[in-house]
Amino acid sequence: MSSSELTAVPDGEAPSASSETGTTSAARRERPAVGWALLGSELSVMFRRWRTWAMLAALAAIPLLIAVAVRITGGSSRGPAFLGDITSNGVFVAFTALVVCVPLFLPLTIGVVAGDTIAGEASHGTLRYLVIAPAGRLRLLAVKYVGSAVFSLAAALAVAVAGALIGMLLFPIGPVTLLSGVQVSLGEAYIRLLLISLYIVVSLLGLCAIGLFLSTLTDVPVGAMAATAVLAVVSQVLDQLPQLDALHPWLFSHYWLGFGDLLRDPISWDSFGSNALLQLGYIAVFGALAVGRFTTKDILS
């Protein structure tokens, strides 16, 4: 209660119900503002770090390396999907780069960011200050997760945009022939590239939740980062074993390369919906585990 409210109450009388209600309402209005301020601070810190920009630059360099290699060698039908189409249309540089980055490079960078969310604060001795009210532990977890998701978006767009630009510079561009054999305009091709980038972001949301949970288990960020990246690799290895067919639909990496359906006419949204539902399940499970662990954890640093 403010000093003006205290002076408005005569000596010996209890504060009025209206003043208490006003104070409570003001506190409730303040909580969302605190959450947005915390999120803004988190994103600001994340994108001021050299490590963040180094990872984004490394991802953007992958389509550059692919394009230069194809330009020098003249291309080949052997290799990742869409590689043989690059010489005829530079738009396929971006598509090829995304295919290359999804299995390893994107999960690796996401593992670094997600694994550092809580453990990194603990290792720097700043975690106990962040959980002090009005921030709170649940709000802090939500902000850290959203920060990881935003980085996932930035990472996917870094690959897609860099691929589109370098393809435009080194190769001819024009209407794109889809997997279904239908030719679409260059503008529509870029729209589909954006949709594929969003598909990949959705694919990585489950991994972000896993990394967040692992980050609550330790004060050593390197351990959480490594564990997150290793789980991404293990999931993909298990997905390749035919003996585990029954397990495949439950693996968070199962639909990672299903974005080929977005390059058909008409677009098939089946894999997108299945992927989103699967990632939502991982977010719910590992988000709940993270909440359970973090809300009962003794924070000493």
GROMACS .gro file of N, CA, C and O in nm, residues 34-96:
model
  252
   34VAL      N    1   0.563  -0.747  -1.570
   34VAL     CA    2   0.690  -0.805  -1.526
   34VAL      C    3   0.732  -0.918  -1.619
   34VAL      O    4   0.849  -0.930  -1.656
   35GLY      N    5   0.635  -1.001  -1.660
   35GLY     CA    6   0.664  -1.111  -1.751
   35GLY      C    7   0.719  -1.063  -1.884
   35GLY      O    8   0.818  -1.115  -1.936
   36TRP      N    9   0.655  -0.960  -1.942
   36TRP     CA   10   0.701  -0.906  -2.071
   36TRP      C   11   0.837  -0.841  -2.055
   36TRP      O   12   0.923  -0.853  -2.146
   37ALA      N   13   0.858  -0.772  -1.945
   37ALA     CA   14   0.988  -0.710  -1.922
   37ALA      C   15   1.098  -0.815  -1.909
   37ALA      O   16   1.209  -0.799  -1.962
   38LEU      N   17   1.066  -0.925  -1.839
   38LEU     CA   18   1.163  -1.033  -1.823
   38LEU      C   19   1.194  -1.098  -1.957
   38LEU      O   20   1.310  -1.130  -1.986
   39LEU      N   21   1.091  -1.117  -2.039
   39LEU     CA   22   1.112  -1.175  -2.172
   39LEU      C   23   1.197  -1.083  -2.258
   39LEU      O   24   1.289  -1.129  -2.329
   40GLY      N   25   1.166  -0.954  -2.255
   40GLY     CA   26   1.246  -0.859  -2.332
   40GLY      C   27   1.392  -0.860  -2.288
   40GLY      O   28   1.482  -0.855  -2.371
   41SER      N   29   1.415  -0.868  -2.157
   41SER     CA   30   1.551  -0.874  -2.105
   41SER      C   31   1.621  -1.002  -2.150
   41SER      O   32   1.738  -0.999  -2.188
   42GLU      N   33   1.548  -1.114  -2.146
   42GLU     CA   34   1.606  -1.242  -2.187
   42GLU      C   35   1.649  -1.239  -2.334
   42GLU      O   36   1.760  -1.282  -2.369
   43LEU      N   37   1.561  -1.190  -2.421
   43LEU     CA   38   1.594  -1.185  -2.563
   43LEU      C   39   1.707  -1.086  -2.590
   43LEU      O   40   1.792  -1.110  -2.676
   44SER      N   41   1.706  -0.976  -2.515
   44SER     CA   42   1.812  -0.878  -2.533
   44SER      C   43   1.948  -0.936  -2.496
   44SER      O   44   2.047  -0.919  -2.568
   45VAL      N   45   1.953  -1.006  -2.383
   45VAL     CA   46   2.079  -1.068  -2.340
   45VAL      C   47   2.121  -1.176  -2.440
   45VAL      O   48   2.239  -1.185  -2.477
   46MET      N   49   2.026  -1.256  -2.485
   46MET     CA   50   2.058  -1.365  -2.578
   46MET      C   51   2.120  -1.312  -2.707
   46MET      O   52   2.222  -1.363  -2.755
   47PHE      N   53   2.059  -1.209  -2.765
   47PHE     CA   54   2.106  -1.161  -2.894
   47PHE      C   55   2.215  -1.055  -2.882
   47PHE      O   56   2.257  -0.998  -2.982
   48ARG      N   57   2.263  -1.031  -2.760
   48ARG     CA   58   2.383  -0.949  -2.742
   48ARG      C   59   2.507  -1.036  -2.722
   48ARG      O   60   2.619  -0.985  -2.721
   49ARG      N   61   2.486  -1.165  -2.707
   49ARG     CA   62   2.599  -1.255  -2.684
   49ARG      C   63   2.669  -1.286  -2.816
   49ARG      O   64   2.605  -1.314  -2.918
   50TRP      N   65   2.801  -1.288  -2.813
   50TRP     CA   66   2.877  -1.327  -2.931
   50TRP      C   67   2.850  -1.472  -2.968
   50TRP      O   68   2.853  -1.508  -3.086
   51ARG      N   69   2.826  -1.556  -2.866
   51ARG     CA   70   2.800  -1.697  -2.893
   51ARG      C   71   2.677  -1.715  -2.980
   51ARG      O   72   2.676  -1.797  -3.073
   52THR      N   73   2.572  -1.640  -2.953
   52THR     CA   74   2.449  -1.651  -3.032
   52THR      C   75   2.475  -1.616  -3.178
   52THR      O   76   2.436  -1.690  -3.269
   53TRP      N   77   2.543  -1.504  -3.201
   53TRP     CA   78   2.568  -1.462  -3.338
   53TRP      C   79   2.668  -1.554  -3.407
   53TRP      O   80   2.663  -1.572  -3.530
   54ALA      N   81   2.761  -1.612  -3.330
   54ALA     CA   82   2.855  -1.708  -3.389
   54ALA      C   83   2.782  -1.832  -3.438
   54ALA      O   84   2.812  -1.885  -3.547
   55MET      N   85   2.685  -1.880  -3.360
   55MET     CA   86   2.609  -1.998  -3.401
   55MET      C   87   2.522  -1.967  -3.523
   55MET      O   88   2.512  -2.048  -3.616
   56LEU      N   89   2.459  -1.849  -3.525
   56LEU     CA   90   2.378  -1.811  -3.640
   56LEU      C   91   2.464  -1.795  -3.765
   56LEU      O   92   2.424  -1.833  -3.875
   57ALA      N   93   2.585  -1.738  -3.747
   57ALA     CA   94   2.675  -1.722  -3.860
   57ALA      C   95   2.722  -1.858  -3.912
   57ALA      O   96   2.734  -1.878  -4.034
   58ALA      N   97   2.748  -1.951  -3.820
   58ALA     CA   98   2.789  -2.085  -3.862
   58ALA      C   99   2.678  -2.154  -3.941
   58ALA      O  100   2.704  -2.222  -4.041
   59LEU      N  101   2.554  -2.138  -3.896
   59LEU     CA  102   2.441  -2.196  -3.969
   59LEU      C  103   2.426  -2.131  -4.107
   59LEU      O  104   2.400  -2.199  -4.207
   60ALA      N  105   2.441  -1.999  -4.112
   60ALA     CA  106   2.429  -1.929  -4.240
   60ALA      C  107   2.541  -1.966  -4.336
   60ALA      O  108   2.526  -1.954  -4.459
   61ALA      N  109   2.656  -2.011  -4.282
   61ALA     CA  110   2.769  -2.049  -4.367
   61ALA      C  111   2.745  -2.182  -4.438
   61ALA      O  112   2.809  -2.209  -4.541
   62ILE      N  113   2.654  -2.264  -4.386
   62ILE     CA  114   2.631  -2.395  -4.447
   62ILE      C  115   2.575  -2.383  -4.588
   62ILE      O  116   2.627  -2.445  -4.681
   63PRO      N  117   2.468  -2.305  -4.612
   63PRO     CA  118   2.424  -2.288  -4.751
   63PRO      C  119   2.530  -2.223  -4.840
   63PRO      O  120   2.538  -2.253  -4.960
   64LEU      N  121   2.612  -2.137  -4.781
   64LEU     CA  122   2.720  -2.075  -4.859
   64LEU      C  123   2.819  -2.182  -4.906
   64LEU      O  124   2.860  -2.183  -5.024
   65LEU      N  125   2.859  -2.272  -4.816
   65LEU     CA  126   2.951  -2.379  -4.853
   65LEU      C  127   2.891  -2.471  -4.958
   65LEU      O  128   2.959  -2.513  -5.053
   66ILE      N  129   2.764  -2.502  -4.942
   66ILE     CA  130   2.696  -2.589  -5.040
   66ILE      C  131   2.694  -2.523  -5.177
   66ILE      O  132   2.727  -2.586  -5.279
   67ALA      N  133   2.656  -2.396  -5.181
   67ALA     CA  134   2.646  -2.326  -5.308
   67ALA      C  135   2.782  -2.314  -5.377
   67ALA      O  136   2.793  -2.335  -5.499
   68VAL      N  137   2.885  -2.280  -5.301
   68VAL     CA  138   3.019  -2.267  -5.360
   68VAL      C  139   3.069  -2.401  -5.411
   68VAL      O  140   3.129  -2.410  -5.521
   69ALA      N  141   3.045  -2.508  -5.333
   69ALA     CA  142   3.088  -2.641  -5.377
   69ALA      C  143   3.019  -2.682  -5.506
   69ALA      O  144   3.082  -2.736  -5.598
   70VAL      N  145   2.889  -2.657  -5.515
   70VAL     CA  146   2.816  -2.691  -5.637
   70VAL      C  147   2.862  -2.606  -5.754
   70VAL      O  148   2.876  -2.653  -5.868
   71ARG      N  149   2.888  -2.480  -5.726
   71ARG     CA  150   2.935  -2.389  -5.833
   71ARG      C  151   3.068  -2.433  -5.889
   71ARG      O  152   3.092  -2.428  -6.011
   72ILE      N  153   3.157  -2.479  -5.801
   72ILE     CA  154   3.291  -2.520  -5.844
   72ILE      C  155   3.287  -2.654  -5.917
   72ILE      O  156   3.351  -2.672  -6.021
   73THR      N  157   3.212  -2.748  -5.863
   73THR     CA  158   3.211  -2.884  -5.918
   73THR      C  159   3.108  -2.905  -6.028
   73THR      O  160   3.113  -3.005  -6.099
   74GLY      N  161   3.014  -2.814  -6.041
   74GLY     CA  162   2.911  -2.829  -6.143
   74GLY      C  163   2.791  -2.908  -6.099
   74GLY      O  164   2.700  -2.935  -6.178
   75GLY      N  165   2.787  -2.947  -5.971
   75GLY     CA  166   2.669  -3.018  -5.918
   75GLY      C  167   2.678  -3.168  -5.935
   75GLY      O  168   2.760  -3.220  -6.011
   76SER      N  169   2.591  -3.238  -5.863
   76SER     CA  170   2.587  -3.384  -5.869
   76SER      C  171   2.450  -3.431  -5.824
   76SER      O  172   2.385  -3.367  -5.742
   77SER      N  173   2.408  -3.542  -5.879
   77SER     CA  174   2.280  -3.600  -5.838
   77SER      C  175   2.293  -3.679  -5.709
   77SER      O  176   2.193  -3.718  -5.650
   78ARG      N  177   2.417  -3.706  -5.668
   78ARG     CA  178   2.441  -3.779  -5.544
   78ARG      C  179   2.452  -3.679  -5.429
   78ARG      O  180   2.512  -3.573  -5.443
   79GLY      N  181   2.394  -3.713  -5.316
   79GLY     CA  182   2.402  -3.626  -5.200
   79GLY      C  183   2.265  -3.597  -5.143
   79GLY      O  184   2.168  -3.670  -5.169
   80PRO      N  185   2.253  -3.490  -5.065
   80PRO     CA  186   2.125  -3.458  -5.001
   80PRO      C  187   2.015  -3.428  -5.102
   80PRO      O  188   2.042  -3.400  -5.220
   81ALA      N  189   1.892  -3.433  -5.055
   81ALA     CA  190   1.778  -3.401  -5.141
   81ALA      C  191   1.791  -3.261  -5.197
   81ALA      O  192   1.839  -3.170  -5.128
   82PHE      N  193   1.750  -3.243  -5.322
   82PHE     CA  194   1.749  -3.115  -5.394
   82PHE      C  195   1.887  -3.070  -5.441
   82PHE      O  196   1.898  -2.968  -5.508
   83LEU      N  197   1.994  -3.143  -5.407
   83LEU     CA  198   2.128  -3.099  -5.445
   83LEU      C  199   2.144  -3.092  -5.597
   83LEU      O  200   2.206  -2.997  -5.649
   84GLY      N  201   2.089  -3.189  -5.667
   84GLY     CA  202   2.103  -3.191  -5.812
   84GLY      C  203   2.023  -3.083  -5.883
   84GLY      O  204   2.044  -3.059  -6.003
   85ASP      N  205   1.932  -3.016  -5.813
   85ASP     CA  206   1.849  -2.913  -5.875
   85ASP      C  207   1.908  -2.773  -5.860
   85ASP      O  208   1.854  -2.677  -5.916
   86ILE      N  209   2.017  -2.759  -5.785
   86ILE     CA  210   2.069  -2.626  -5.753
   86ILE      C  211   2.118  -2.553  -5.878
   86ILE      O  212   2.094  -2.433  -5.894
   87THR      N  213   2.187  -2.625  -5.967
   87THR     CA  214   2.245  -2.558  -6.084
   87THR      C  215   2.138  -2.500  -6.176
   87THR      O  216   2.163  -2.401  -6.246
   88SER      N  217   2.020  -2.559  -6.175
   88SER     CA  218   1.914  -2.509  -6.262
   88SER      C  219   1.830  -2.402  -6.195
   88SER      O  220   1.765  -2.321  -6.263
   89ASN      N  221   1.831  -2.399  -6.061
   89ASN     CA  222   1.753  -2.299  -5.989
   89ASN      C  223   1.814  -2.277  -5.851
   89ASN      O  224   1.819  -2.368  -5.768
   90GLY      N  225   1.859  -2.155  -5.826
   90GLY     CA  226   1.927  -2.125  -5.701
   90GLY      C  227   1.841  -2.133  -5.577
   90GLY      O  228   1.894  -2.138  -5.466
   91VAL      N  229   1.709  -2.135  -5.594
   91VAL     CA  230   1.621  -2.147  -5.477
   91VAL      C  231   1.647  -2.276  -5.401
   91VAL      O  232   1.632  -2.281  -5.279
   92PHE      N  233   1.692  -2.378  -5.473
   92PHE     CA  234   1.713  -2.508  -5.409
   92PHE      C  235   1.835  -2.509  -5.317
   92PHE      O  236   1.855  -2.606  -5.245
   93VAL      N  237   1.916  -2.404  -5.319
   93VAL     CA  238   2.024  -2.394  -5.220
   93VAL      C  239   1.967  -2.391  -5.080
   93VAL      O  240   2.014  -2.459  -4.989
   94ALA      N  241   1.862  -2.312  -5.061
   94ALA     CA  242   1.799  -2.301  -4.930
   94ALA      C  243   1.735  -2.433  -4.888
   94ALA      O  244   1.748  -2.476  -4.773
   95PHE      N  245   1.664  -2.497  -4.982
   95PHE     CA  246   1.600  -2.625  -4.950
   95PHE      C  247   1.705  -2.730  -4.911
   95PHE      O  248   1.688  -2.803  -4.813
   96THR      N  249   1.813  -2.737  -4.987
   96THR     CA  250   1.918  -2.834  -4.958
   96THR      C  251   1.984  -2.805  -4.824
   96THR      O  252   2.011  -2.898  -4.746
   0.00000   0.00000   0.00000
